[in-house]
Coordinates of N, CA, C and O in Angstrom, one line a residue:
M1 N -7.4 -14.1 10.9 CA -6.3 -12.9 10.6 C -6.7 -11.8 11.5 O -7.9 -11.3 11.5
T2 N -5.7 -11.3 12.2 CA -5.9 -10.2 13.1 C -5.4 -8.9 12.3 O -4.3 -9.0 11.7
A3 N -6.1 -7.9 12.3 CA -5.8 -6.8 11.5 C -6.2 -5.5 12.1 O -6.9 -5.4 13.1
V4 N -5.4 -4.5 11.7 CA -5.8 -3.0 12.2 C -6.3 -2.2 11.1 O -6.0 -2.5 9.8
E5 N -6.9 -1.1 11.4 CA -7.4 -0.3 10.3 C -6.3 0.7 9.9 O -5.7 1.2 10.9
A6 N -6.1 0.9 8.6 CA -5.0 1.7 8.2 C -5.5 2.7 7.1 O -6.5 2.4 6.4
W7 N -5.0 3.9 7.2 CA -5.3 5.0 6.4 C -4.1 5.2 5.3 O -2.9 5.4 5.9
F8 N -4.3 5.2 4.0 CA -3.2 5.2 3.1 C -3.3 6.7 2.4 O -4.3 7.1 2.0
L9 N -2.1 7.3 2.6 CA -2.0 8.7 2.0 C -1.0 8.8 0.8 O 0.1 8.2 0.8
G10 N -1.5 9.5 -0.2 CA -0.6 9.4 -1.4 C -0.8 8.2 -2.4 O -1.4 7.2 -1.9
G11 N -0.1 8.3 -3.4 CA -0.1 7.1 -4.3 C -1.4 6.8 -4.8 O -2.5 7.5 -4.9
P12 N -1.7 5.6 -5.4 CA -2.8 5.1 -6.0 C -4.1 4.9 -5.3 O -5.2 4.7 -5.7
V13 N -3.8 4.7 -3.9 CA -5.0 4.5 -2.9 C -5.2 5.6 -2.1 O -5.6 5.3 -0.9
D14 N -4.7 6.8 -2.4 CA -4.8 7.8 -1.5 C -6.1 8.1 -0.8 O -7.2 8.0 -1.5
G15 N -6.1 8.2 0.5 CA -7.4 8.5 1.2 C -8.2 7.4 1.6 O -9.2 7.4 2.3
R16 N -7.7 6.1 1.2 CA -8.5 4.9 1.6 C -8.3 4.3 2.9 O -7.1 4.4 3.3
L17 N -9.2 3.8 3.6 CA -9.1 3.1 4.8 C -9.2 1.6 4.4 O -10.1 1.2 3.7
M18 N -8.2 0.8 4.9 CA -8.2 -0.6 4.6 C -7.7 -1.3 5.7 O -6.8 -0.7 6.6
P19 N -7.9 -2.7 6.1 CA -7.4 -3.4 6.9 C -6.0 -3.8 6.6 O -5.8 -4.2 5.6
V20 N -5.2 -3.9 7.5 CA -3.8 -4.4 7.3 C -3.5 -5.4 8.4 O -3.7 -5.3 9.7
E21 N -3.1 -6.6 7.9 CA -2.7 -7.7 8.9 C -1.5 -7.4 9.7 O -0.6 -6.8 9.3
V22 N -1.7 -7.7 11.0 CA -0.5 -7.3 11.9 C 0.4 -8.5 11.9 O 0.2 -9.6 11.5
T23 N 1.7 -8.2 12.5 CA 2.7 -9.1 12.6 C 2.4 -10.2 13.6 O 1.4 -10.0 14.4
T24 N 3.3 -11.2 13.8 CA 3.0 -12.2 14.8 C 3.2 -11.6 16.2 O 2.5 -12.2 17.2
E25 N 3.9 -10.5 16.4 CA 3.8 -9.8 17.7 C 2.8 -8.9 17.9 O 2.6 -8.2 19.0
G26 N 1.8 -8.7 16.9 CA 0.6 -7.9 17.2 C 0.8 -6.4 16.7 O -0.1 -5.7 16.9
S27 N 1.9 -6.0 16.0 CA 2.2 -4.7 15.7 C 1.9 -4.6 14.1 O 2.0 -5.6 13.5
P28 N 1.6 -3.4 13.7 CA 1.3 -3.2 12.2 C 2.7 -3.2 11.6 O 3.8 -2.9 12.1
P29 N 2.8 -3.8 10.3 CA 4.0 -3.9 9.7 C 4.5 -2.5 9.4 O 3.8 -1.5 9.1
A30 N 5.9 -2.3 9.3 CA 6.6 -1.1 9.0 C 6.3 -0.7 7.5 O 6.3 0.5 7.2
V31 N 6.2 -1.6 6.6 CA 5.9 -1.4 5.3 C 4.9 -2.2 4.7 O 4.7 -3.5 5.0
V32 N 4.1 -1.7 3.9 CA 3.0 -2.4 3.1 C 3.4 -2.2 1.6 O 3.5 -1.1 1.1
K33 N 3.4 -3.3 0.9 CA 3.5 -3.4 -0.5 C 2.2 -3.7 -1.1 O 1.8 -4.8 -0.9
L34 N 1.8 -2.9 -2.0 CA 0.5 -3.1 -2.9 C 0.8 -3.3 -4.3 O 1.2 -2.4 -5.0
P35 N 0.8 -4.6 -4.8 CA 1.0 -4.8 -6.2 C -0.3 -4.3 -7.0 O -1.4 -4.3 -6.6
Q36 N 0.1 -3.6 -8.1 CA -0.9 -3.2 -8.9 C -0.9 -4.0 -10.3 O 0.0 -4.0 -11.1
T37 N -2.0 -4.7 -10.4 CA -2.1 -5.6 -11.8 C -3.4 -5.2 -12.4 O -4.2 -4.5 -11.8
G38 N -3.8 -5.6 -13.5 CA -5.0 -5.3 -14.2 C -5.1 -6.2 -15.3 O -4.5 -7.2 -15.6
F39 N -6.2 -5.9 -16.2 CA -6.5 -6.7 -17.4 C -5.4 -6.3 -18.4 O -4.9 -5.2 -18.5
Y40 N -5.1 -7.3 -19.2 CA -4.1 -7.0 -20.3 C -4.9 -7.0 -21.6 O -5.5 -8.0 -22.0
V41 N -4.8 -5.8 -22.3 CA -5.4 -5.8 -23.6 C -4.5 -5.0 -24.4 O -4.0 -3.9 -24.2
G42 N -4.0 -5.7 -25.5 CA -3.0 -5.0 -26.2 C -2.5 -5.9 -27.4 O -3.0 -7.0 -27.5
T43 N -1.6 -5.3 -28.2 CA -1.2 -6.1 -29.4 C 0.2 -6.8 -29.2 O 0.5 -7.5 -30.0
G44 N 0.8 -6.6 -28.1 CA 2.0 -7.1 -27.8 C 1.8 -8.6 -27.3 O 0.7 -9.0 -27.0
D45 N 2.9 -9.3 -27.3 CA 2.9 -10.8 -26.9 C 2.8 -10.9 -25.4 O 2.5 -11.9 -24.9
V46 N 3.5 -10.0 -24.7 CA 3.7 -10.0 -23.3 C 3.2 -8.8 -22.6 O 3.5 -7.7 -23.0
A47 N 2.4 -9.1 -21.6 CA 2.0 -8.0 -20.7 C 3.0 -7.3 -20.0 O 4.1 -8.0 -19.7
A48 N 2.9 -6.0 -19.6 CA 3.9 -5.3 -18.7 C 3.9 -5.9 -17.5 O 2.9 -6.5 -17.0
P49 N 5.0 -6.1 -16.8 CA 5.1 -6.4 -15.3 C 4.2 -5.7 -14.5 O 3.9 -4.5 -14.8
S50 N 3.8 -6.4 -13.4 CA 2.9 -5.5 -12.4 C 3.8 -4.5 -11.7 O 5.0 -4.7 -11.6
V51 N 3.1 -3.5 -11.2 CA 3.8 -2.4 -10.4 C 3.7 -2.6 -9.0 O 2.5 -2.8 -8.6
E52 N 4.6 -2.4 -8.1 CA 4.5 -2.6 -6.7 C 4.6 -1.2 -6.1 O 5.5 -0.3 -6.3
H53 N 3.5 -0.8 -5.4 CA 3.5 0.5 -4.7 C 3.8 0.3 -3.1 O 3.2 -0.6 -2.5
V54 N 4.7 1.1 -2.6 CA 5.3 0.9 -1.2 C 4.7 2.0 -0.4 O 4.8 3.2 -0.8
Y55 N 4.2 1.6 0.7 CA 3.7 2.6 1.7 C 4.4 2.3 3.0 O 4.5 1.2 3.4
V56 N 4.8 3.4 3.7 CA 5.6 3.2 5.0 C 4.8 3.8 6.1 O 4.1 4.8 6.0
L57 N 4.8 3.0 7.4 CA 4.1 3.5 8.4 C 4.7 4.7 8.9 O 5.8 4.9 9.1
A58 N 3.8 5.8 9.0 CA 4.2 7.1 9.2 C 3.8 7.7 10.5 O 4.5 8.4 11.4
D59 N 2.4 7.3 11.1 CA 2.0 8.0 12.2 C 0.7 7.1 12.7 O 0.4 6.1 12.1
R60 N 0.2 7.6 13.7 CA -1.1 6.9 14.1 C -2.1 8.1 14.7 O -1.7 8.9 15.3
V61 N -3.3 8.0 14.1 CA -4.3 8.9 14.5 C -5.5 8.2 15.1 O -6.1 7.4 14.5
D62 N -5.6 8.5 16.3 CA -6.6 7.8 17.2 C -6.2 6.3 17.2 O -5.1 6.1 17.6
D63 N -7.1 5.4 16.6 CA -6.7 4.1 16.5 C -6.4 3.6 15.2 O -6.6 2.4 14.8
T64 N -6.1 4.5 14.4 CA -5.9 4.1 12.9 C -4.4 4.4 12.5 O -3.8 5.5 12.7
E65 N -3.8 3.4 11.9 CA -2.4 3.5 11.6 C -2.5 4.4 10.2 O -3.3 4.2 9.4
V66 N -1.4 5.2 10.0 CA -1.3 6.0 8.9 C -0.2 5.6 8.1 O 1.1 5.6 8.6
Y67 N -0.3 5.2 6.8 CA 0.8 4.8 5.9 C 1.0 5.9 4.9 O 0.0 6.3 4.2
Q68 N 2.2 6.3 4.6 CA 2.5 7.4 3.6 C 3.1 6.7 2.4 O 4.1 5.8 2.6
Y69 N 2.7 7.0 1.2 CA 3.2 6.5 -0.1 C 4.7 6.9 -0.3 O 5.0 8.0 -0.1
Q70 N 5.5 5.9 -0.6 CA 6.9 6.3 -0.9 C 7.2 5.9 -2.4 O 7.5 4.7 -2.8
P71 N 7.3 6.9 -3.3 CA 7.3 6.6 -4.7 C 8.7 6.0 -5.0 O 9.7 6.5 -4.3
T72 N 8.7 5.0 -5.9 CA 10.1 4.3 -6.3 C 10.7 5.3 -7.4 O 10.1 6.2 -7.9
S73 N 11.9 5.2 -7.8 CA 12.6 5.8 -8.8 C 11.8 5.7 -10.1 O 11.9 6.5 -11.0
E74 N 11.3 4.5 -10.3 CA 10.6 4.3 -11.6 C 9.4 5.1 -11.7 O 9.0 5.6 -12.7
A75 N 8.6 5.4 -10.4 CA 7.4 6.0 -10.5 C 7.8 7.6 -10.8 O 6.9 8.3 -11.2
A76 N 8.9 8.0 -10.3 CA 9.3 9.4 -10.5 C 9.8 9.7 -11.9 O 9.7 11.0 -12.4
D77 N 10.0 8.7 -12.7 CA 10.4 9.0 -14.2 C 9.2 9.4 -14.9 O 8.2 9.2 -14.8

């Protein structure tokens, strides 16, 4: 896997540096989607669906790609 270092701003992973796999052309992806899942502890029969957090490629600082959080309409509610 070929990857680049990426810095994520905003959202649930704000300030983290993580590797992001590049496309077949060797470029970082324009959008990174991070699903959020976790343990289910509750009285209901069905767990809530996972939440998908979207980050869009916004900039490049030195050799680090910068992704900015794009909240969905659900997250704004």
